[in-house]
CSV table of C-alpha atoms in Angstrom, one decimal:
chain,number,residue,atom,x,y,z
L,7,UNK,CA,22.8,-26.4,-54.5
L,8,UNK,CA,23.9,-27.0,-51.0
L,9,UNK,CA,24.2,-23.1,-50.4
L,10,UNK,CA,20.7,-22.5,-51.8
L,11,UNK,CA,19.2,-25.5,-49.7
L,12,UNK,CA,21.0,-23.9,-46.5
L,13,UNK,CA,19.4,-20.5,-47.2
L,14,UNK,CA,16.0,-22.0,-47.6
L,15,UNK,CA,16.1,-24.0,-44.4
L,16,UNK,CA,17.4,-20.8,-42.6
L,17,UNK,CA,14.3,-18.9,-44.0
L,18,UNK,CA,12.1,-21.6,-42.7
L,19,UNK,CA,13.5,-21.5,-39.3
L,20,UNK,CA,13.5,-17.7,-39.2
L,21,UNK,CA,9.8,-17.5,-40.3
L,22,UNK,CA,8.8,-20.3,-37.8
L,23,UNK,CA,10.4,-18.5,-35.0
L,24,UNK,CA,8.7,-15.3,-36.0
L,25,UNK,CA,5.3,-17.0,-35.9
L,26,UNK,CA,5.8,-18.3,-32.6
L,27,UNK,CA,7.0,-14.9,-31.2
L,28,UNK,CA,4.0,-13.2,-32.6
L,29,UNK,CA,1.6,-15.7,-31.1
L,30,UNK,CA,3.4,-15.5,-27.8
L,31,UNK,CA,2.7,-11.8,-27.4
L,32,UNK,CA,-0.8,-12.0,-28.9
L,33,UNK,CA,0.1,-10.6,-32.5
L,34,UNK,CA,-1.3,-13.1,-34.8
L,35,UNK,CA,0.0,-12.4,-38.3
L,36,UNK,CA,-2.5,-10.9,-40.7
L,37,UNK,CA,-1.6,-13.7,-43.2
L,38,UNK,CA,-0.1,-17.1,-42.7
L,39,UNK,CA,3.7,-17.2,-42.4
L,40,UNK,CA,5.4,-19.7,-44.7
L,41,UNK,CA,8.7,-19.9,-46.3
L,42,UNK,CA,7.5,-18.4,-49.5
L,43,UNK,CA,6.8,-15.2,-47.8
L,44,UNK,CA,10.3,-14.9,-46.5
L,45,UNK,CA,11.6,-13.8,-49.8
L,46,UNK,CA,15.4,-14.1,-50.2
L,47,UNK,CA,17.6,-12.0,-52.4
L,48,UNK,CA,17.9,-15.3,-54.7
L,49,UNK,CA,14.3,-15.2,-55.7
L,50,UNK,CA,13.3,-11.6,-55.8
L,51,UNK,CA,14.7,-8.8,-57.9
L,52,UNK,CA,12.4,-6.0,-56.3
L,53,UNK,CA,10.2,-5.5,-53.3
L,54,UNK,CA,6.4,-5.7,-53.5
L,55,UNK,CA,4.7,-2.2,-52.6
L,56,UNK,CA,3.5,-2.3,-49.1
L,57,UNK,CA,-0.2,-2.2,-48.4
L,58,UNK,CA,-0.7,0.9,-46.2
L,59,UNK,CA,-4.2,1.6,-46.9
L,60,UNK,CA,-3.2,4.9,-48.6
L,61,UNK,CA,-5.2,6.3,-51.4
L,62,UNK,CA,-3.8,9.6,-52.8
L,63,UNK,CA,-5.9,12.3,-54.4
L,64,UNK,CA,-2.6,13.8,-55.8
L,65,UNK,CA,1.0,13.4,-55.3
L,66,UNK,CA,2.6,14.3,-51.9
L,67,UNK,CA,4.6,17.4,-51.7
L,68,UNK,CA,7.3,18.7,-49.6
L,69,UNK,CA,8.0,22.5,-49.1
L,70,UNK,CA,11.1,22.9,-47.1
L,71,UNK,CA,10.8,20.7,-44.0
L,72,UNK,CA,7.0,20.1,-44.2
L,73,UNK,CA,5.4,17.3,-46.1
L,74,UNK,CA,1.8,17.1,-47.0
L,75,UNK,CA,-0.5,14.7,-48.6
L,76,UNK,CA,-4.3,14.6,-49.6
L,77,UNK,CA,-5.6,11.1,-48.6
L,78,UNK,CA,-9.1,9.6,-49.2
L,79,UNK,CA,-10.5,8.1,-46.0
L,80,UNK,CA,-13.8,6.6,-44.9
L,81,UNK,CA,-16.5,9.1,-43.9
L,82,UNK,CA,-18.9,6.6,-42.8
L,83,UNK,CA,-22.3,5.8,-44.3
L,84,UNK,CA,-20.8,4.9,-47.6
L,85,UNK,CA,-19.2,8.5,-48.3
L,86,UNK,CA,-15.6,9.6,-48.2
L,87,UNK,CA,-13.4,12.4,-46.7
L,88,UNK,CA,-10.4,13.9,-48.2
L,89,UNK,CA,-7.9,14.4,-45.1
L,90,UNK,CA,-4.8,16.6,-45.5
L,91,UNK,CA,-2.0,15.0,-43.4
L,92,UNK,CA,1.0,17.1,-42.6
L,93,UNK,CA,4.3,16.5,-40.7
L,94,UNK,CA,7.7,18.1,-40.5
L,95,UNK,CA,10.8,16.2,-41.4
L,96,UNK,CA,14.6,16.8,-42.0
L,97,UNK,CA,14.4,13.8,-44.5
L,98,UNK,CA,13.6,14.3,-48.2
L,99,UNK,CA,10.3,13.1,-49.8
L,100,UNK,CA,10.8,9.4,-51.1
L,101,UNK,CA,9.9,9.1,-54.6
L,102,UNK,CA,8.9,6.1,-56.9
L,103,UNK,CA,5.9,3.9,-57.3
L,104,UNK,CA,7.0,1.8,-54.0
L,105,UNK,CA,6.2,4.8,-51.8
L,106,UNK,CA,2.9,6.6,-50.8
L,107,UNK,CA,3.6,9.2,-48.2
L,108,UNK,CA,7.2,8.8,-46.9
L,109,UNK,CA,10.4,10.9,-46.2
L,110,UNK,CA,13.7,9.0,-45.8
L,111,UNK,CA,17.3,9.2,-46.0
L,112,UNK,CA,20.1,6.7,-47.3
L,113,UNK,CA,20.7,5.3,-44.0
L,114,UNK,CA,17.1,3.9,-43.7
L,115,UNK,CA,15.7,6.4,-41.2
L,116,UNK,CA,12.2,7.1,-42.3
L,117,UNK,CA,8.8,8.6,-41.5
L,118,UNK,CA,5.7,7.4,-43.5
L,119,UNK,CA,1.8,7.7,-43.2
L,120,UNK,CA,-0.2,4.5,-42.7
L,121,UNK,CA,-4.1,4.3,-42.6
L,122,UNK,CA,-5.4,1.9,-39.9
L,123,UNK,CA,-8.8,0.3,-39.4
L,124,UNK,CA,-10.5,0.2,-36.0
L,125,UNK,CA,-13.5,-2.0,-36.8
L,126,UNK,CA,-15.7,0.2,-34.8
L,127,UNK,CA,-13.5,0.8,-31.7
L,128,UNK,CA,-12.3,4.2,-30.6
L,129,UNK,CA,-8.7,5.3,-31.2
L,130,UNK,CA,-8.2,6.2,-27.5
L,131,UNK,CA,-9.4,2.9,-26.3
L,132,UNK,CA,-8.5,0.4,-28.8
L,133,UNK,CA,-5.8,-2.1,-27.7
L,134,UNK,CA,-2.4,-1.1,-28.9
L,135,UNK,CA,-1.9,-4.6,-30.5
L,136,UNK,CA,-4.6,-3.6,-33.0
L,137,UNK,CA,-2.5,-0.8,-34.5
L,138,UNK,CA,0.9,-2.6,-34.1
L,139,UNK,CA,-0.5,-5.6,-35.9
L,140,UNK,CA,-1.2,-3.3,-39.0
L,141,UNK,CA,2.3,-1.6,-38.8
L,142,UNK,CA,4.1,-5.0,-38.4
L,143,UNK,CA,2.1,-7.0,-40.9
L,144,UNK,CA,3.9,-8.9,-43.5
L,145,UNK,CA,2.0,-6.8,-46.1
L,146,UNK,CA,3.2,-3.6,-44.4
L,147,UNK,CA,6.2,-1.3,-44.7
L,148,UNK,CA,8.5,-3.6,-42.8
L,149,UNK,CA,7.4,-7.0,-44.2
L,150,UNK,CA,9.1,-7.2,-47.6
L,151,UNK,CA,11.2,-10.1,-46.6
L,152,UNK,CA,9.0,-11.6,-43.8
L,153,UNK,CA,6.9,-10.3,-41.0
L,154,UNK,CA,8.7,-8.3,-38.1
L,155,UNK,CA,9.4,-10.2,-35.0
L,156,UNK,CA,10.5,-9.5,-31.3
L,157,UNK,CA,7.9,-6.8,-31.3
L,158,UNK,CA,7.7,-4.8,-28.1
L,159,UNK,CA,5.3,-1.9,-27.2
L,160,UNK,CA,7.7,0.2,-25.0
L,161,UNK,CA,5.2,3.0,-24.5
L,162,UNK,CA,1.5,3.7,-25.1
L,163,UNK,CA,0.2,7.2,-24.3
L,164,UNK,CA,-3.2,8.9,-24.8
L,165,UNK,CA,-3.0,12.7,-25.4
L,166,UNK,CA,-6.4,14.0,-25.6
L,167,UNK,CA,-7.8,12.5,-29.0
L,168,UNK,CA,-4.4,11.3,-30.1
L,169,UNK,CA,-2.4,8.2,-29.4
L,170,UNK,CA,1.3,7.9,-29.1
L,171,UNK,CA,3.2,4.5,-29.4
L,172,UNK,CA,6.8,3.6,-28.9
L,173,UNK,CA,8.0,0.4,-30.5
L,174,UNK,CA,10.9,-1.9,-30.9
L,175,UNK,CA,11.0,-4.8,-33.5
L,176,UNK,CA,13.1,-6.9,-35.7
L,177,UNK,CA,13.1,-7.0,-39.6
L,178,UNK,CA,14.7,-9.2,-42.2
L,179,UNK,CA,17.1,-8.1,-44.8
L,180,UNK,CA,17.0,-9.6,-48.4
L,181,UNK,CA,19.9,-12.0,-47.3
L,182,UNK,CA,17.8,-13.1,-44.2
L,183,UNK,CA,20.0,-10.9,-41.7
L,184,UNK,CA,18.1,-9.6,-38.7
L,185,UNK,CA,18.0,-5.8,-38.0
L,186,UNK,CA,16.5,-4.3,-34.8
L,187,UNK,CA,14.5,-1.0,-35.3
L,188,UNK,CA,13.0,1.5,-33.0
L,189,UNK,CA,9.9,3.6,-33.9
L,190,UNK,CA,7.5,6.2,-32.5
L,191,UNK,CA,4.0,6.3,-33.8
L,192,UNK,CA,1.5,9.3,-33.8
L,193,UNK,CA,-2.1,8.4,-34.5
L,194,UNK,CA,-5.0,10.6,-35.3
L,195,UNK,CA,-8.6,10.2,-36.3
L,196,UNK,CA,-9.9,12.6,-38.7
L,197,UNK,CA,-13.3,14.2,-37.5
L,198,UNK,CA,-16.1,12.1,-39.1
L,199,UNK,CA,-14.0,9.2,-40.3
L,200,UNK,CA,-13.8,5.6,-39.2
L,201,UNK,CA,-10.1,5.5,-40.2
L,202,UNK,CA,-7.0,6.4,-38.3
L,203,UNK,CA,-4.0,8.1,-39.8
L,204,UNK,CA,-0.6,6.9,-38.3
L,205,UNK,CA,2.7,8.5,-38.7
L,206,UNK,CA,5.5,5.9,-38.2
L,207,UNK,CA,8.9,7.3,-37.8
L,208,UNK,CA,11.7,4.8,-37.3
L,209,UNK,CA,15.5,4.1,-37.5
L,210,UNK,CA,17.8,1.1,-36.9
L,211,UNK,CA,18.4,0.5,-33.2
L,212,UNK,CA,22.1,1.5,-33.8
L,213,UNK,CA,21.2,4.8,-35.3
L,214,UNK,CA,18.5,5.6,-32.8
L,215,UNK,CA,20.8,6.9,-30.0
L,216,UNK,CA,24.0,7.4,-31.6
L,217,UNK,CA,23.3,9.1,-34.9
L,218,UNK,CA,20.5,11.4,-33.7
L,219,UNK,CA,17.9,9.4,-35.5
L,220,UNK,CA,15.6,9.2,-32.4
L,221,UNK,CA,15.4,13.0,-32.0
L,222,UNK,CA,14.5,13.4,-35.7
L,223,UNK,CA,12.0,10.6,-35.5
L,224,UNK,CA,10.2,12.2,-32.4
L,225,UNK,CA,10.1,15.6,-34.0
L,226,UNK,CA,8.3,14.2,-37.0
L,227,UNK,CA,5.8,12.3,-34.8
L,228,UNK,CA,5.2,15.4,-32.6
L,229,UNK,CA,4.6,17.5,-35.7
L,230,UNK,CA,2.1,15.1,-37.2
L,231,UNK,CA,-1.5,16.7,-37.8
L,232,UNK,CA,-4.5,16.7,-39.9
L,233,UNK,CA,-4.6,20.3,-41.4
L,234,UNK,CA,-8.1,20.0,-43.0
L,235,UNK,CA,-10.9,17.5,-44.0
L,236,UNK,CA,-13.6,17.9,-46.6
L,237,UNK,CA,-16.3,15.6,-47.9
L,238,UNK,CA,-15.9,13.9,-51.3
L,239,UNK,CA,-17.6,11.5,-53.6
L,240,UNK,CA,-14.6,9.4,-53.7
L,241,UNK,CA,-14.4,6.4,-51.3
L,242,UNK,CA,-10.9,4.8,-50.1
L,243,UNK,CA,-10.6,2.1,-52.8
L,244,UNK,CA,-7.7,1.7,-55.4
L,245,UNK,CA,-9.6,3.5,-58.2
L,246,UNK,CA,-9.7,6.6,-56.1
L,247,UNK,CA,-6.0,7.0,-56.2
L,248,UNK,CA,-4.5,9.3,-58.8
L,249,UNK,CA,-2.0,6.7,-59.7
L,250,UNK,CA,-4.5,4.0,-60.4
L,251,UNK,CA,-4.0,2.4,-63.9
L,252,UNK,CA,-0.6,4.1,-64.3
L,253,UNK,CA,2.6,2.5,-64.9
L,254,UNK,CA,5.7,3.4,-62.9
L,255,UNK,CA,7.8,4.2,-65.8
L,256,UNK,CA,10.1,7.2,-66.2
L,257,UNK,CA,7.5,9.3,-68.0
L,258,UNK,CA,5.4,9.7,-64.8
L,259,UNK,CA,7.2,8.7,-61.8
L,260,UNK,CA,10.4,7.2,-60.7
L,261,UNK,CA,10.4,3.3,-60.8
L,262,UNK,CA,13.2,2.6,-58.3
L,263,UNK,CA,12.2,1.3,-54.8
L,264,UNK,CA,15.0,3.1,-52.7
L,265,UNK,CA,13.1,6.4,-52.8
L,266,UNK,CA,16.0,8.4,-54.7
C-alpha cells in the first residue's frame, strides 16, 4: 500500500509540474490535468487510442519506402475532401487499431500524420503554439500517460505555403519515468480545405544524434506531400472512417498497440 501511495503522490506532483510548465509557456492543456490522467502501469493494461483527427477512407499502405493514406478532411461549406497524404520513411508501417497513419521502429522512432484545426487562421500566420498544443495535448500521440511537458519550439520556418517546426518535449512512461524527445513537423494545407495535415517525425533525445534518428526524421518530414485531393460526400466525422464500427480483433486488424 505504501508503494502504491508513493507512486500516486509522484504522479500528482508530476502532473502539477506539467500544468505549471505548460501555462508558463502559454500552452494551456486542451483538457484539465489531474492524477487520473497520469495513468500508471498499475491501473492500465493498454493505451487509449490517440485523438489525431484522422478519418481514413481505406487502410494506409506502404510500397517500399513510401507510405500513403487517403484522409477525409474538411472542404468548407459543409462538404468534404479526400486528401492523399504521402511521405517516405525507412521505418515500417505500424499496424493495429491503436494507429492511424504511422511508421515506426522497435526503438520508438516514428513518423505519423495528424490533422490540425486552425479555427479560421492561415497556416503561414497561425502562432506555432496553436499547432504545438494539438501535437502535445493529453489526447495526442504523446499523452498516453500524461500531457508532455518542457515543450520548446526550437525552430519555426515558413516555406512557401508550408510550415516547418522543430520541437523538444518530455513525455511520461507507464512507470512515470520522464523521457525527452526531439521532433520535426511538416505542416501542409490541402487546397480548398480548412484543415492542416501535419507529419510529426520524432525520436528520443538520446537516439536523435547518436543513432541517426534525426536524419531519418528529417528525411520523412522533408518528403511529406499531398499527392492529390478530390471532393467527396463524406465529411470528417468518425462514421466516415472505414474502421468505424469494426472490432480490432485478429480477423480484420492487429489488436496490439506496439505496431508490430
